[in-house]
Amino acid sequence: MKRLLVILCLMAVLLTLSPALLILAQPSHIPHENPAAAKGSLDKVSLLVSYGDMFNRAAISQYPDAQGMLNELKLAEIPTNLRDIIYRYNSLSGQLFTSLDDGESLLNEAFTLFSHNQVSAAIQRFDEAEAARRKARALLEETRAATKDIGDSLGVFTAPATSQASRQAYNRLVQSLMQVSQSMGLIPVELSLSITQASVFVGDSITASGRLGGGGQPLPQRTLTLFLNKRPFPVTTGPDGWYTTSITIPYEYVSTMTLHAEYFPSGADINTYRARQSPPVEINTIFYSTVLDVSAPATAYPGLPLTVSGQVGSPGGSVNRFARVLLDGDQLAQETIPAGFGFNLTLPRETSTGRHTLAVAVAPEGRYSGVSKSLTVDILRLAVESDIQMSRLVIISIGLLLIGLVSLGALARKRGRRRARPWIDSVPLPPVSPEVRQPLAAAPAPAARYAFTGIKGRILSAYFSGVKAVQETIAVSLTPHTTVREFLEAAGTVLPVVGEPFAELTAIAEVALYSARTPDEAMAVRAEQFAASIKEELHSGIA
Amino acid sequence: MGLRRFLTILTVAMVVLLAVVIWFFPSNEDFRTDNPFWNGISDTSSSYRLLPLKSLSALPPSPEGSTLILIPYLDFTSAELQELGDFATGGGTLILADDYGYGNRVLEYTGLKARFSGQTLLDPLANYKNKWFPRIFQLKSSPLTDNVQSLVFNHATGLTNVEAGDVIALSSQFSFLDLNDNGAWDEGEPMGPLPVISQHTLGSGRLILVSDPSLFINSMEAMEGNSRFIQNIAATTPSLLIDESHLPSTNLRVSKNLLSEVRGSLVTPVGTFGLVIVALVIVLRPVWRKEAH
């Protein structure tokens, strides 16, 4: 038995410790993983797509960009079994871009020399450009073959269920190579871009201009597109190949925007000129940042007021701003606010308790950026405190009277006032009027509804019979909100002859109702005697 | 020996055994200086004499020349934010390394526009093993990146609203912020290059944002240029501090702290006296019983 206990205890200890052992290999809370245990995986689709993007840039003569992309691709994590083929592919691509770039530069030089009537030098440049182009064609053929090898190695042509995306990426890469091939037989294009000012406020305009030319000649009446970040602005060149346009800076509150121009040949130009993208131009966009300070209580209560206040301002001066107050993304209020603001809100009664996010969002306004600030607020339900006073036994004519106070507890105390509501109700009999005092009025004598037992029962029965006799005589009622003492005063005023015995009877009844002292047989007998005496006096007609 | 007595002794022995194991079991919490496992920073701590702070109130009153590494996975109080602000503006260097924590609370307090994105930065190509380990090799020349060729991150995020002049390191152009956490790029998700390390001036001090605190952990510290990057940080200061008060605690640490408090109370004169009394009672109880019989 003892041995079994020892074994069980050791097992319990091991089970207790085992989660700690597991923790050795698992992160506790933060999402990172053990690199030694991480599995390597090559994203084939991303690799093929990136190569396709790279050749697309080469197709529009963006050779430096293509080379830059290639340099980054060389740093990609490639599995060992693919490293050789990828290395060869990268090497071929780099040589291709270099040859294409050299060929284009030489061609442009040739056109320039030709336009200056330096024919012999121009011819020499044309010959050199042609040699570079032949080299580029050979490299392109090798690159096409290597592309197919890569497709085989990556399994693009097998396992159709999983290679749908990789097949599409591969086809796109092949298409990009075709575009490079097509562009090699076309005349290179020059496209320039400049702007009037490097810094501008959002909402203001700048003038962008540049020239489009090909083969040393201007290209008039050509449509090209300026892109400000990704917003397009079409423009047409003039007779001299120059273009100019006004661009309004959108109300986007970022520190810089990039503008570049793109020309894609159309119509007869498709088989003549290459596509071209201008070098990008950076525009410093200026705006007034908005600063927002918000304060709100750390706790709030559904159905109760809540004040959210703060300050909103900007270096450019203060203007009225449109703001919204949100609770977990749901709007509570909105209005146009001055620099110092205050929202007086009432949380919806159905708001759930717990931690919530209260946010104030100020909308952007012209040169003034927008801003939002979030706070954490705990929404609680108030505990209701009740203080009920009730006698141990109550004589009633109609109902059981409960008098008490209901307060809002801590909140009321915190706010420096006891906001208590008098609560008067009857259980389980019909409810009574909440008014404390009413003029005593004649009412029919109610029948006793309870059977009193024991000494107390005898005392209260005697009291009740005395009350009934008084009520029948002087039409004064013991209503539910009247105390026995008040009834005594009223009855004694009207019936002085029964004042003394009724006072004694009332005193005994009070002892039975409220006193901690247990009434005895003698008190019951006295109460019955007083009740009989009162009835005799009143029925004999002496009062 | 009666069964009851045996159970009592066994229970006491088990409790003592558990206490011993908990006491000597190494910490396994992320970013703790006493954690020797892959997710701790004991290696960095021992190599560069990192001083852990249990509270931000222990920050030096004169912060000039001091550097604090802050990895905030718990929220800040207003007083703590003020202490951090005083530290950074008073001449200290605050290295705020965050990915999915409360770093933006500090940034809001300082009034900077830069923010931690909070979304995972994935790089399907320029990475170590897989896209959750992006490789960072676009590094601007600065004392922090001196002799650093590349960095490797581990489940990192990116920085937003960083001025171009403040950027120190960018992710590759293949990287993106995975806004919907599906592991793939979708239309509208920001693509690289994205800022991942930036430097900002605050008063007479500076604030450096690093969008992945994992490069400090033991398993990442020796990867590629991470070690050199940390070395460059340590080289700029004689006092390298790390805040541990905003790292979540596991049950193991809570238990260790409790045992430490118990030990602390036992080594006091009163505690030692009480322990002696208890030991005497246990030892002499059989003797008293025998005498009573």
mmCIF file of C-alpha atoms in Angstrom, chain A residues 20-246:
data_model
loop_
_atom_site.group_PDB
_atom_site.id
_atom_site.type_symbol
_atom_site.label_atom_id
_atom_site.label_comp_id
_atom_site.label_asym_id
_atom_site.label_seq_id
_atom_site.Cartn_x
_atom_site.Cartn_y
_atom_site.Cartn_z
ATOM 1 C CA ALA A 20 7.193 23.077 -17.493
ATOM 2 C CA LEU A 21 9.302 20.675 -19.549
ATOM 3 C CA LEU A 22 7.124 21.318 -22.586
ATOM 4 C CA ILE A 23 7.575 25.024 -22.062
ATOM 5 C CA LEU A 24 11.255 24.526 -22.819
ATOM 6 C CA ALA A 25 10.481 24.235 -26.512
ATOM 7 C CA GLN A 26 7.493 26.516 -26.769
ATOM 8 C CA PRO A 27 7.220 30.281 -26.662
ATOM 9 C CA SER A 28 5.347 31.426 -23.604
ATOM 10 C CA HIS A 29 3.336 34.340 -24.955
ATOM 11 C CA ILE A 30 5.166 36.048 -27.771
ATOM 12 C CA PRO A 31 4.868 34.919 -31.381
ATOM 13 C CA HIS A 32 8.323 33.926 -32.477
ATOM 14 C CA GLU A 33 9.683 30.502 -33.132
ATOM 15 C CA ASN A 34 12.879 28.600 -32.596
ATOM 16 C CA PRO A 35 14.866 29.106 -35.827
ATOM 17 C CA ALA A 36 16.672 25.818 -35.321
ATOM 18 C CA ALA A 37 13.345 24.003 -35.419
ATOM 19 C CA ALA A 38 11.868 26.095 -38.257
ATOM 20 C CA LYS A 39 11.226 24.331 -41.518
ATOM 21 C CA GLY A 40 12.664 25.722 -44.679
ATOM 22 C CA SER A 41 10.337 26.366 -47.564
ATOM 23 C CA LEU A 42 10.749 28.063 -50.897
ATOM 24 C CA ASP A 43 7.885 30.207 -52.091
ATOM 25 C CA LYS A 44 7.951 29.085 -55.741
ATOM 26 C CA VAL A 45 5.156 31.377 -56.828
ATOM 27 C CA SER A 46 6.800 34.475 -55.356
ATOM 28 C CA LEU A 47 10.109 33.521 -56.984
ATOM 29 C CA LEU A 48 8.577 33.120 -60.429
ATOM 30 C CA VAL A 49 6.467 36.272 -60.058
ATOM 31 C CA SER A 50 9.508 38.277 -58.991
ATOM 32 C CA TYR A 51 11.506 37.085 -61.985
ATOM 33 C CA GLY A 52 8.579 38.047 -64.191
ATOM 34 C CA ASP A 53 8.467 41.538 -62.676
ATOM 35 C CA MET A 54 12.182 41.852 -63.205
ATOM 36 C CA PHE A 55 11.952 41.099 -66.919
ATOM 37 C CA ASN A 56 8.952 43.405 -67.264
ATOM 38 C CA ARG A 57 11.146 46.238 -66.130
ATOM 39 C CA ALA A 58 13.772 45.256 -68.634
ATOM 40 C CA ALA A 59 11.107 45.226 -71.348
ATOM 41 C CA ILE A 60 10.478 48.938 -70.768
ATOM 42 C CA SER A 61 14.201 49.660 -70.680
ATOM 43 C CA GLN A 62 14.357 50.038 -66.875
ATOM 44 C CA TYR A 63 17.643 48.163 -66.770
ATOM 45 C CA PRO A 64 18.988 49.676 -63.532
ATOM 46 C CA ASP A 65 15.720 48.755 -61.763
ATOM 47 C CA ALA A 66 15.833 45.262 -63.197
ATOM 48 C CA GLN A 67 19.435 44.887 -62.054
ATOM 49 C CA GLY A 68 18.506 46.125 -58.578
ATOM 50 C CA MET A 69 15.749 43.572 -58.359
ATOM 51 C CA LEU A 70 18.113 40.863 -59.493
ATOM 52 C CA ASN A 71 20.585 41.837 -56.780
ATOM 53 C CA GLU A 72 17.875 41.346 -54.167
ATOM 54 C CA LEU A 73 16.787 38.060 -55.687
ATOM 55 C CA LYS A 74 20.344 36.810 -55.317
ATOM 56 C CA LEU A 75 19.856 37.051 -51.567
ATOM 57 C CA ALA A 76 16.812 34.805 -51.611
ATOM 58 C CA GLU A 77 17.001 31.647 -49.531
ATOM 59 C CA ILE A 78 17.234 28.840 -52.091
ATOM 60 C CA PRO A 79 17.255 25.128 -51.203
ATOM 61 C CA THR A 80 20.528 23.364 -51.846
ATOM 62 C CA ASN A 81 19.183 21.282 -54.723
ATOM 63 C CA LEU A 82 18.180 24.426 -56.647
ATOM 64 C CA ARG A 83 21.128 26.665 -55.901
ATOM 65 C CA ASP A 84 23.161 25.816 -58.984
ATOM 66 C CA ILE A 85 20.383 26.365 -61.439
ATOM 67 C CA ILE A 86 19.233 29.579 -59.770
ATOM 68 C CA TYR A 87 22.800 30.849 -59.655
ATOM 69 C CA ARG A 88 23.165 30.231 -63.387
ATOM 70 C CA TYR A 89 19.814 31.882 -64.097
ATOM 71 C CA ASN A 90 20.765 34.979 -62.097
ATOM 72 C CA SER A 91 24.090 35.191 -63.852
ATOM 73 C CA LEU A 92 22.472 34.990 -67.299
ATOM 74 C CA SER A 93 19.877 37.608 -66.386
ATOM 75 C CA GLY A 94 22.553 39.997 -65.151
ATOM 76 C CA GLN A 95 24.583 39.637 -68.332
ATOM 77 C CA LEU A 96 21.423 40.120 -70.401
ATOM 78 C CA PHE A 97 20.542 43.387 -68.672
ATOM 79 C CA THR A 98 24.087 44.656 -69.066
ATOM 80 C CA SER A 99 24.090 43.902 -72.780
ATOM 81 C CA LEU A 100 20.688 45.468 -73.311
ATOM 82 C CA ASP A 101 21.707 48.564 -71.388
ATOM 83 C CA ASP A 102 24.970 48.846 -73.333
ATOM 84 C CA GLY A 103 23.159 48.383 -76.625
ATOM 85 C CA GLU A 104 20.621 51.071 -75.817
ATOM 86 C CA SER A 105 23.246 53.537 -74.670
ATOM 87 C CA LEU A 106 25.258 52.979 -77.844
ATOM 88 C CA LEU A 107 22.152 53.353 -79.974
ATOM 89 C CA ASN A 108 21.248 56.633 -78.310
ATOM 90 C CA GLU A 109 24.789 57.837 -78.830
ATOM 91 C CA ALA A 110 24.584 56.875 -82.470
ATOM 92 C CA PHE A 111 21.377 58.823 -82.958
ATOM 93 C CA THR A 112 22.845 61.852 -81.226
ATOM 94 C CA LEU A 113 26.010 61.746 -83.338
ATOM 95 C CA PHE A 114 23.906 61.305 -86.450
ATOM 96 C CA SER A 115 21.802 64.336 -85.581
ATOM 97 C CA HIS A 116 25.032 66.317 -85.274
ATOM 98 C CA ASN A 117 26.167 65.097 -88.703
ATOM 99 C CA GLN A 118 28.995 63.041 -87.255
ATOM 100 C CA VAL A 119 28.148 60.235 -89.581
ATOM 101 C CA SER A 120 31.272 58.102 -89.310
ATOM 102 C CA ALA A 121 31.197 58.160 -85.521
ATOM 103 C CA ALA A 122 27.485 57.430 -85.646
ATOM 104 C CA ILE A 123 28.028 54.424 -87.896
ATOM 105 C CA GLN A 124 30.678 53.088 -85.545
ATOM 106 C CA ARG A 125 28.274 53.428 -82.646
ATOM 107 C CA PHE A 126 25.546 51.685 -84.634
ATOM 108 C CA ASP A 127 27.918 48.775 -85.286
ATOM 109 C CA GLU A 128 28.805 48.525 -81.616
ATOM 110 C CA ALA A 129 25.136 48.719 -80.683
ATOM 111 C CA GLU A 130 24.365 45.934 -83.145
ATOM 112 C CA ALA A 131 27.102 43.730 -81.640
ATOM 113 C CA ALA A 132 25.692 44.350 -78.165
ATOM 114 C CA ARG A 133 22.241 43.486 -79.456
ATOM 115 C CA ARG A 134 23.440 40.201 -80.979
ATOM 116 C CA LYS A 135 25.042 39.300 -77.687
ATOM 117 C CA ALA A 136 21.826 40.195 -75.889
ATOM 118 C CA ARG A 137 19.818 37.954 -78.261
ATOM 119 C CA ALA A 138 22.094 35.026 -77.556
ATOM 120 C CA LEU A 139 21.831 35.621 -73.831
ATOM 121 C CA LEU A 140 18.057 35.889 -74.135
ATOM 122 C CA GLU A 141 17.889 32.476 -75.833
ATOM 123 C CA GLU A 142 19.994 30.969 -73.074
ATOM 124 C CA THR A 143 17.765 32.641 -70.481
ATOM 125 C CA ARG A 144 14.666 31.165 -72.121
ATOM 126 C CA ALA A 145 16.145 27.690 -71.962
ATOM 127 C CA ALA A 146 17.178 28.227 -68.341
ATOM 128 C CA THR A 147 13.642 29.380 -67.569
ATOM 129 C CA LYS A 148 12.300 26.043 -68.735
ATOM 130 C CA ASP A 149 14.885 24.250 -66.606
ATOM 131 C CA ILE A 150 13.745 26.264 -63.608
ATOM 132 C CA GLY A 151 10.147 25.343 -64.316
ATOM 133 C CA ASP A 152 11.128 21.665 -64.372
ATOM 134 C CA SER A 153 13.139 21.945 -61.169
ATOM 135 C CA LEU A 154 10.333 23.738 -59.343
ATOM 136 C CA GLY A 155 7.844 21.102 -60.464
ATOM 137 C CA VAL A 156 5.686 23.613 -62.327
ATOM 138 C CA PHE A 157 4.640 21.078 -64.962
ATOM 139 C CA THR A 158 3.805 18.269 -62.527
ATOM 140 C CA ALA A 159 1.244 17.783 -59.727
ATOM 141 C CA PRO A 160 -1.471 19.927 -61.343
ATOM 142 C CA ALA A 161 -3.545 20.193 -58.172
ATOM 143 C CA THR A 162 -0.916 22.214 -56.346
ATOM 144 C CA SER A 163 0.843 24.069 -59.127
ATOM 145 C CA GLN A 164 -2.039 26.190 -60.480
ATOM 146 C CA ALA A 165 -0.609 29.391 -59.051
ATOM 147 C CA SER A 166 2.961 28.430 -59.903
ATOM 148 C CA ARG A 167 1.918 27.509 -63.474
ATOM 149 C CA GLN A 168 0.342 30.942 -63.902
ATOM 150 C CA ALA A 169 3.445 32.630 -62.500
ATOM 151 C CA TYR A 170 5.635 30.619 -64.852
ATOM 152 C CA ASN A 171 3.522 31.571 -67.879
ATOM 153 C CA ARG A 172 3.766 35.193 -66.843
ATOM 154 C CA LEU A 173 7.564 34.906 -66.675
ATOM 155 C CA VAL A 174 7.656 33.443 -70.171
ATOM 156 C CA GLN A 175 5.460 36.286 -71.398
ATOM 157 C CA SER A 176 7.827 38.840 -69.855
ATOM 158 C CA LEU A 177 10.757 37.296 -71.712
ATOM 159 C CA MET A 178 8.807 37.595 -74.963
ATOM 160 C CA GLN A 179 8.263 41.280 -74.284
ATOM 161 C CA VAL A 180 11.995 41.744 -73.739
ATOM 162 C CA SER A 181 12.574 40.053 -77.080
ATOM 163 C CA GLN A 182 10.074 42.293 -78.830
ATOM 164 C CA SER A 183 11.526 45.436 -77.285
ATOM 165 C CA MET A 184 14.996 44.601 -78.551
ATOM 166 C CA GLY A 185 14.010 45.353 -82.144
ATOM 167 C CA LEU A 186 12.425 48.677 -81.273
ATOM 168 C CA ILE A 187 13.761 52.185 -81.126
ATOM 169 C CA PRO A 188 14.623 53.261 -77.609
ATOM 170 C CA VAL A 189 12.695 56.206 -76.194
ATOM 171 C CA GLU A 190 13.819 59.044 -73.908
ATOM 172 C CA LEU A 191 11.342 60.324 -71.380
ATOM 173 C CA SER A 192 12.184 63.090 -68.923
ATOM 174 C CA LEU A 193 10.226 64.567 -66.036
ATOM 175 C CA SER A 194 10.719 67.610 -63.806
ATOM 176 C CA ILE A 195 8.564 69.605 -61.404
ATOM 177 C CA THR A 196 8.438 73.287 -60.511
ATOM 178 C CA GLN A 197 8.767 72.869 -56.756
ATOM 179 C CA ALA A 198 10.055 70.074 -54.579
ATOM 180 C CA SER A 199 7.836 70.913 -51.599
ATOM 181 C CA VAL A 200 4.153 71.682 -51.693
ATOM 182 C CA PHE A 201 1.181 71.751 -49.368
ATOM 183 C CA VAL A 202 -1.461 69.076 -49.791
ATOM 184 C CA GLY A 203 -4.276 70.446 -51.867
ATOM 185 C CA ASP A 204 -1.988 72.824 -53.768
ATOM 186 C CA SER A 205 -0.811 72.306 -57.343
ATOM 187 C CA ILE A 206 2.520 71.788 -58.987
ATOM 188 C CA THR A 207 3.520 71.900 -62.622
ATOM 189 C CA ALA A 208 5.146 68.814 -64.109
ATOM 190 C CA SER A 209 6.859 68.901 -67.483
ATOM 191 C CA GLY A 210 9.203 66.846 -69.609
ATOM 192 C CA ARG A 211 10.082 65.638 -73.083
ATOM 193 C CA LEU A 212 9.359 62.469 -75.041
ATOM 194 C CA GLY A 213 11.709 61.541 -77.846
ATOM 195 C CA GLY A 214 12.843 58.526 -79.792
ATOM 196 C CA GLY A 215 15.724 57.974 -82.165
ATOM 197 C CA GLY A 216 16.974 61.490 -81.509
ATOM 198 C CA GLN A 217 13.659 63.008 -82.632
ATOM 199 C CA PRO A 218 10.801 64.443 -80.588
ATOM 200 C CA LEU A 219 7.622 62.393 -80.458
ATOM 201 C CA PRO A 220 4.743 64.839 -80.823
ATOM 202 C CA GLN A 221 1.051 64.185 -80.087
ATOM 203 C CA ARG A 222 1.793 61.122 -77.998
ATOM 204 C CA THR A 223 -0.221 60.302 -74.929
ATOM 205 C CA LEU A 224 1.636 59.353 -71.828
ATOM 206 C CA THR A 225 0.592 59.028 -68.201
ATOM 207 C CA LEU A 226 2.003 60.639 -65.088
ATOM 208 C CA PHE A 227 1.546 58.664 -61.876
ATOM 209 C CA LEU A 228 1.500 60.441 -58.535
ATOM 210 C CA ASN A 229 1.909 57.438 -56.268
ATOM 211 C CA LYS A 230 -0.733 55.359 -58.065
ATOM 212 C CA ARG A 231 -3.006 58.172 -59.240
ATOM 213 C CA PRO A 232 -2.870 58.573 -63.062
ATOM 214 C CA PHE A 233 -2.715 61.927 -64.847
ATOM 215 C CA PRO A 234 -2.794 61.564 -68.668
ATOM 216 C CA VAL A 235 -1.000 64.172 -70.733
ATOM 217 C CA THR A 236 -0.223 64.678 -74.426
ATOM 218 C CA THR A 237 3.038 65.911 -75.885
ATOM 219 C CA GLY A 238 3.158 69.029 -77.973
ATOM 220 C CA PRO A 239 4.622 69.493 -81.441
ATOM 221 C CA ASP A 240 8.135 69.617 -79.995
ATOM 222 C CA GLY A 241 7.678 66.494 -77.884
ATOM 223 C CA TRP A 242 7.394 68.507 -74.699
ATOM 224 C CA TYR A 243 4.521 68.087 -72.299
ATOM 225 C CA THR A 244 3.395 70.101 -69.304
ATOM 226 C CA THR A 245 0.525 69.681 -66.881
ATOM 227 C CA SER A 246 -0.722 70.908 -63.520
#
